[in-house]
CSV table of C-alpha atoms in Angstrom, one decimal:
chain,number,residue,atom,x,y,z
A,1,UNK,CA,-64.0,32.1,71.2
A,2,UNK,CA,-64.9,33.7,67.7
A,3,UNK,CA,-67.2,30.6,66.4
A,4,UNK,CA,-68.8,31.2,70.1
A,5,UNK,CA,-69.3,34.8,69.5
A,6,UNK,CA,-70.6,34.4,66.3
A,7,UNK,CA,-73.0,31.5,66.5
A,8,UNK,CA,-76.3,33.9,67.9
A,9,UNK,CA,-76.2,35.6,64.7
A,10,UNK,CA,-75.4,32.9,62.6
A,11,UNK,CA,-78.9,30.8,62.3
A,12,UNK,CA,-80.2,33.3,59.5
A,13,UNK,CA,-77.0,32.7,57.5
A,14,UNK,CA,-76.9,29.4,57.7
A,15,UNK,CA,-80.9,29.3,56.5
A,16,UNK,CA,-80.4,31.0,53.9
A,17,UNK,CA,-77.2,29.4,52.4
A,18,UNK,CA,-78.3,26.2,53.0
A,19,UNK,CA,-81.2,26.7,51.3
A,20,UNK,CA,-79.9,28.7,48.2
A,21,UNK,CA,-77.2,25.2,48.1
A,22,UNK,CA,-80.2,23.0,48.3
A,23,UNK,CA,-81.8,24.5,45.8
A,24,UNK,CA,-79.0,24.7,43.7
A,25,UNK,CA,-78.6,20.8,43.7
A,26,UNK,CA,-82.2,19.9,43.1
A,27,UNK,CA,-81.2,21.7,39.8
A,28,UNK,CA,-78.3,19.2,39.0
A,29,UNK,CA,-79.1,15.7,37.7
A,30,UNK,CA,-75.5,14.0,39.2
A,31,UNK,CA,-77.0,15.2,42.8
A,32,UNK,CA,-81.0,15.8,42.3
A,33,UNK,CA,-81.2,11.5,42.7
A,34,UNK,CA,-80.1,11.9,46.4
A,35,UNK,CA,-83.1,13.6,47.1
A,36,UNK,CA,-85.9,11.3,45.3
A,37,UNK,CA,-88.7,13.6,47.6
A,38,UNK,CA,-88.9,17.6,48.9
A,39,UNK,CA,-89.0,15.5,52.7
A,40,UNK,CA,-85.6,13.8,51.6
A,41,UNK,CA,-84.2,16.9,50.9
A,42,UNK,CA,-85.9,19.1,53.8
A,43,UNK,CA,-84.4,16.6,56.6
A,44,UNK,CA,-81.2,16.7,54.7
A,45,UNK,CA,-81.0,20.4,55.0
A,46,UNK,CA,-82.3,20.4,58.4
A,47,UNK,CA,-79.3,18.1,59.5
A,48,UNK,CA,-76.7,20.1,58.0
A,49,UNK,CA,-78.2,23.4,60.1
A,50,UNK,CA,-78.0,21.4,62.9
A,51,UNK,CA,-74.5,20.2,62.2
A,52,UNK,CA,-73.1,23.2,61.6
A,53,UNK,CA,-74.6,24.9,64.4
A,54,UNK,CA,-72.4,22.0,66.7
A,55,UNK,CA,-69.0,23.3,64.3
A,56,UNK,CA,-70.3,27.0,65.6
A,57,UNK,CA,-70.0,25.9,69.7
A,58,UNK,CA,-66.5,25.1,68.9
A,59,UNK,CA,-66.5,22.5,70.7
A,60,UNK,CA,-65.3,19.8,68.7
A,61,UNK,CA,-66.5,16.6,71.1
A,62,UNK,CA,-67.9,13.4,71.0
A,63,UNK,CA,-71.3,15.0,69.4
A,64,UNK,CA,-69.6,16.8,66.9
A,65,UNK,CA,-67.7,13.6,66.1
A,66,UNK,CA,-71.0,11.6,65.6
A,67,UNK,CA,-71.9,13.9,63.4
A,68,UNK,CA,-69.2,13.9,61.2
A,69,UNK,CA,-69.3,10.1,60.9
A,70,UNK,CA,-72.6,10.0,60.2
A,71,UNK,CA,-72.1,11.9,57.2
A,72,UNK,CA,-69.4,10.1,56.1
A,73,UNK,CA,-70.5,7.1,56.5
A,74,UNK,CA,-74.6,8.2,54.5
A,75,UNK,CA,-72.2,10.0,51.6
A,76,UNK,CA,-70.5,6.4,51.2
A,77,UNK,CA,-73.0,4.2,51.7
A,78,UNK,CA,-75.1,6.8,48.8
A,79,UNK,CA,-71.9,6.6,46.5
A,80,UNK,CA,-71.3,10.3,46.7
A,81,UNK,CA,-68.2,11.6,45.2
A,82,UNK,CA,-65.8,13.3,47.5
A,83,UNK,CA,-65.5,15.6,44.3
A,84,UNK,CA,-69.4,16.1,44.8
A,85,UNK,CA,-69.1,16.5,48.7
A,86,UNK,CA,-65.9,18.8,48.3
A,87,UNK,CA,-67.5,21.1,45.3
A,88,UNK,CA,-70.8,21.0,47.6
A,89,UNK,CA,-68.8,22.8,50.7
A,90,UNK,CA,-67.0,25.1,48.7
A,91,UNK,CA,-70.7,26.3,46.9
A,92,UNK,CA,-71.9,26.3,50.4
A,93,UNK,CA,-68.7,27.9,52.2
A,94,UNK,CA,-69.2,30.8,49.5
A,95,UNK,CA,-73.0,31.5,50.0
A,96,UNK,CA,-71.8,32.0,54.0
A,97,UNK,CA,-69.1,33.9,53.2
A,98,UNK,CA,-71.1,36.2,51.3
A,99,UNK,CA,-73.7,36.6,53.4
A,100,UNK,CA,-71.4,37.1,56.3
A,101,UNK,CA,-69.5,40.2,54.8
A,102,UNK,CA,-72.3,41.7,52.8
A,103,UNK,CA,-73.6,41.5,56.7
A,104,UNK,CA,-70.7,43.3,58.3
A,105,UNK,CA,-70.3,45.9,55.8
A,106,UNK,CA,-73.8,46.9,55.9
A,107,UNK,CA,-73.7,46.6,60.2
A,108,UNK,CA,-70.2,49.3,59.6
A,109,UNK,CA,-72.0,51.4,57.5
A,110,UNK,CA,-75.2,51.9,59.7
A,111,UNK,CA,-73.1,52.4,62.8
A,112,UNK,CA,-71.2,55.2,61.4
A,113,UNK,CA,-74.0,56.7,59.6
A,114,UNK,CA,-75.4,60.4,60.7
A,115,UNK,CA,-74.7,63.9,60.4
A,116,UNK,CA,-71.3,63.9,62.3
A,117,UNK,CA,-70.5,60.7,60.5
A,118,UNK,CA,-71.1,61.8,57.5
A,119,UNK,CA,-68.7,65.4,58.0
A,120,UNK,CA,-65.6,63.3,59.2
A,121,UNK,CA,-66.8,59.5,58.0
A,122,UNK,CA,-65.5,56.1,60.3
A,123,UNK,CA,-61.4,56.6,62.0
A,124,UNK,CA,-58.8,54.7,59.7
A,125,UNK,CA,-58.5,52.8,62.9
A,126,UNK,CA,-61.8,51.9,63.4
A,127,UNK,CA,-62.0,50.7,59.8
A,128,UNK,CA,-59.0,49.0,60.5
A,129,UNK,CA,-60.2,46.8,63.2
A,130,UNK,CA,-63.7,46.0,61.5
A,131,UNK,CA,-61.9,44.9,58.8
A,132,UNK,CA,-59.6,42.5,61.1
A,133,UNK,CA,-62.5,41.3,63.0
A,134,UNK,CA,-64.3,40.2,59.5
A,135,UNK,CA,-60.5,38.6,58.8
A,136,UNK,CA,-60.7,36.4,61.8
A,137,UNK,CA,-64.4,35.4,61.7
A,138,UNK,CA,-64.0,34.3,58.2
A,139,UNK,CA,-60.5,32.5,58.6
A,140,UNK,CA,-62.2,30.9,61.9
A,141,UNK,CA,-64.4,29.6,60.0
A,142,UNK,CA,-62.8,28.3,56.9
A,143,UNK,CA,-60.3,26.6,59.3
A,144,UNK,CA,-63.4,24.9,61.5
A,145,UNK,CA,-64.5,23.8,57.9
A,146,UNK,CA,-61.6,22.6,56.6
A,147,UNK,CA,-61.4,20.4,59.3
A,148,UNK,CA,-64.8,18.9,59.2
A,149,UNK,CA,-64.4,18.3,55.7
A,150,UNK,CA,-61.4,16.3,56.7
A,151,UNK,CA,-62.9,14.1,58.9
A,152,UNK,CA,-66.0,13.5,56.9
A,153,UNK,CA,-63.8,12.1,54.2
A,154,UNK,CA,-61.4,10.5,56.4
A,155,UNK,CA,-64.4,8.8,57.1
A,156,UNK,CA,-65.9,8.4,54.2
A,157,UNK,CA,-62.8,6.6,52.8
A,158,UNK,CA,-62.7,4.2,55.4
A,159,UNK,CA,-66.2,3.2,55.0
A,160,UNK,CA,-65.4,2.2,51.4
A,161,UNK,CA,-62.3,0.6,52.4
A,162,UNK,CA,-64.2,-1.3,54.9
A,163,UNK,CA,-66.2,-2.1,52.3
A,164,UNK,CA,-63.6,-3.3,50.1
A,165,UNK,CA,-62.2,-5.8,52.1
A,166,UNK,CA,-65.8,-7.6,53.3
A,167,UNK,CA,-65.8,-8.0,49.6
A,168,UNK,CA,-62.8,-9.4,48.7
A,169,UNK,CA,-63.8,-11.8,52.1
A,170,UNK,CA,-67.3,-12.4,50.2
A,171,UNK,CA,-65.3,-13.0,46.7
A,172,UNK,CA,-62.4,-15.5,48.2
A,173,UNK,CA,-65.9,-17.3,49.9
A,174,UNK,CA,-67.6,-17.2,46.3
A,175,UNK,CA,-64.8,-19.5,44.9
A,176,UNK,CA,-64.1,-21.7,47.6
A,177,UNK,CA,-67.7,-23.2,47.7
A,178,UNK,CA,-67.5,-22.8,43.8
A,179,UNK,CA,-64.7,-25.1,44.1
A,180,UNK,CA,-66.5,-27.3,46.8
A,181,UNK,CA,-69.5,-27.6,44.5
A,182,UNK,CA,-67.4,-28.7,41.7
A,183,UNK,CA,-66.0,-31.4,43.9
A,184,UNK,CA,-69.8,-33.0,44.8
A,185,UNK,CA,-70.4,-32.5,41.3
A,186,UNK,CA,-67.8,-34.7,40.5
A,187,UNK,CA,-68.9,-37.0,43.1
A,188,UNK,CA,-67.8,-36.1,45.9
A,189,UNK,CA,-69.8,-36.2,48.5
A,190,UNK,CA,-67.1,-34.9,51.7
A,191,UNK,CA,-66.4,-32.0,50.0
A,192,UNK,CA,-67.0,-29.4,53.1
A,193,UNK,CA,-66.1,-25.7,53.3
A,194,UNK,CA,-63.7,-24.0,56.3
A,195,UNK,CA,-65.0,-22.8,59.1
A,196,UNK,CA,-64.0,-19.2,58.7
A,197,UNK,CA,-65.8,-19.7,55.1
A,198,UNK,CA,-69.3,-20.7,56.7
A,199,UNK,CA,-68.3,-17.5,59.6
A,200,UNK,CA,-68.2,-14.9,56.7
A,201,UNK,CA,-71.1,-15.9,54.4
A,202,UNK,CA,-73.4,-18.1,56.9
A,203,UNK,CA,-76.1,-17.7,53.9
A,204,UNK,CA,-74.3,-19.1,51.3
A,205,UNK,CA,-72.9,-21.6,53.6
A,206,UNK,CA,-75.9,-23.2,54.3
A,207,UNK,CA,-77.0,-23.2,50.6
A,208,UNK,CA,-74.5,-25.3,49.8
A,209,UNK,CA,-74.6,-27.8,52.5
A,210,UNK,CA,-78.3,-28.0,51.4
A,211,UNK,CA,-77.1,-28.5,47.5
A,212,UNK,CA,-74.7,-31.0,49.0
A,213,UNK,CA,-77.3,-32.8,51.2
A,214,UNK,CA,-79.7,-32.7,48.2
A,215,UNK,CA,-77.4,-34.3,45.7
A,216,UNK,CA,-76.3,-36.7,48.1
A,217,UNK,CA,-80.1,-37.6,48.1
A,218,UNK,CA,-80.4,-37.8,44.7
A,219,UNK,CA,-77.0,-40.2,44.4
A,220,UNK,CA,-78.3,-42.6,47.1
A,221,UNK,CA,-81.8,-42.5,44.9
A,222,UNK,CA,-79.9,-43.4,42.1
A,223,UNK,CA,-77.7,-45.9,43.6
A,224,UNK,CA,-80.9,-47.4,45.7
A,225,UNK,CA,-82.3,-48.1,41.6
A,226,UNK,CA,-79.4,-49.0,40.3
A,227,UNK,CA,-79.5,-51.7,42.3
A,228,UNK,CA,-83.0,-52.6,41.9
A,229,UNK,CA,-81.7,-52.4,38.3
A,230,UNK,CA,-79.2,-54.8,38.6
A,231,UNK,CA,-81.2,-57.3,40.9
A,232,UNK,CA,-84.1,-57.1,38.0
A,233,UNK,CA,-81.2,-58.2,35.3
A,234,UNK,CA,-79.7,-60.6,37.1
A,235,UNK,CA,-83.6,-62.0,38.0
A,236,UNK,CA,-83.9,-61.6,34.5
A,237,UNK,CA,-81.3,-63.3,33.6
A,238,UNK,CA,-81.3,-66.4,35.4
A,239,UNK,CA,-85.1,-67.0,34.6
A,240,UNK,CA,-84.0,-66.8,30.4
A,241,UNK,CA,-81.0,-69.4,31.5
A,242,UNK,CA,-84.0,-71.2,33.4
A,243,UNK,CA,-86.2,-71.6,30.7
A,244,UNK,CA,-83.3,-72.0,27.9
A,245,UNK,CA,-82.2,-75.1,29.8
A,246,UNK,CA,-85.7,-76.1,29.9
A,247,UNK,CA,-86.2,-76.1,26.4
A,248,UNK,CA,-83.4,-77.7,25.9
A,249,UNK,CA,-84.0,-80.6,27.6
A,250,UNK,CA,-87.2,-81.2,25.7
């Protein structure tokens, strides 16, 4: 397997690049914020060797795939682009790519370096199959990246769509306990909200029930004085009556 064969030699690549692409975001403003503190961005980096040191097994399992989501799922919940994320793998996919011939050419040159070398230089064939060899890692490669950036967005756009919808579940509970509230406002003291309402927004649920249980407290207050109210008048009342027929019978 190539990404097998090539992973031993791989880690000081990967260092490098990733650190070179680090460096190179710390120096934009739209993608410096991610990474408030050098830790941040150190564990950051340190997670992506580690990632793409699972993409070099080739074994594209159930760790691999826990990995992927993870990123997807952090770049979402961060609010980072896909535009960002797919500009960010093509920086980093280059700084490997570089690396990784620059690399090869140098390892070609040594091996056919020397006194006989230099008289008749490398076999067409030889070159030939160095050449294919560098072919294959790198298309190995871009192919094993172009699928992780797949997933990772696959994932990251179901996050926001998952997203999406516990909003609009959040927003359709907003106005029906508006519309409750409006109804004890009005008086009316049964208003009550669904049961899948008080399910998706227990918090806001309970709110109102206390708002209603208040108010209703605050109606029975009132009604309790209004009555007191009305006893007082009609007290009132009778005792002027009282003393008007008194006075009139003097």
């Amino acid at each position: 397997d190539i990404l097998a064969q090539l992973r031993p030699s791989m880690s000081g690549i990967l260092e490098s690049s990733l650190t070179e692409f680090y460096n190179r975001l710390r120096a934009m403003p739209e993608m410096a914020h991610f990474f408030p503190t050098p830790e941040i961005m150190h564990t950051a980096q340190s997670l992506q060797q580690a990632h793409w040191e699972t993409i070099l097994t080739g074994r594209f399992g159930p760790d691999y795939v826990g990995d992927v989501t993870r990123i997807g799922a952090v770049h979402a919940q961060r609010g980072v682009a896909p535009r960002w994320y797919i500009g960010g793998y093509a920086l980093l996919l280059s700084g490997i790519f570089h690396k990784l011939i620059v690399r090869e050419i140098v390892a070609f040159h040594a091996k056919n370096k020397g006194i006989l070398a230099g008289l008749c230089g490398p076999k067409e064939a030889e070159v030939k199959q160095a050449a294919e060899q560098l072919g294959e890692q790198i298309a190995t490669l871009t192919k094993a990246a172009l699928l992780d950036m797949d997933l990772s967005i696959s994932i990251y756009l179901d996050r926001l769509q998952e997203a999406k919808a516990r909003a609009d579940e959040e927003r359709s509970a907003l106005e029906q306990i508006a519309q409750a509230i409006e109804r004890v406002a009005s008086g009316d003291l049964e208003a009550s909200l669904s049961a899948d309402v008080a399910e998706k927004s227990p918090l806001l649920a309970k709110a109102f029930h206390n708002l209603k249980d208040g108010f209703g407290g605050i109606v029975s207050e009132i009604r309790q004085v209004s009555g007191l109210v009305r006893e007082s008048a009609s007290s009132i009342n009778k005792g002027s009556a009282s003393i008007l027929n008194q006075s009139e019978e003097q």
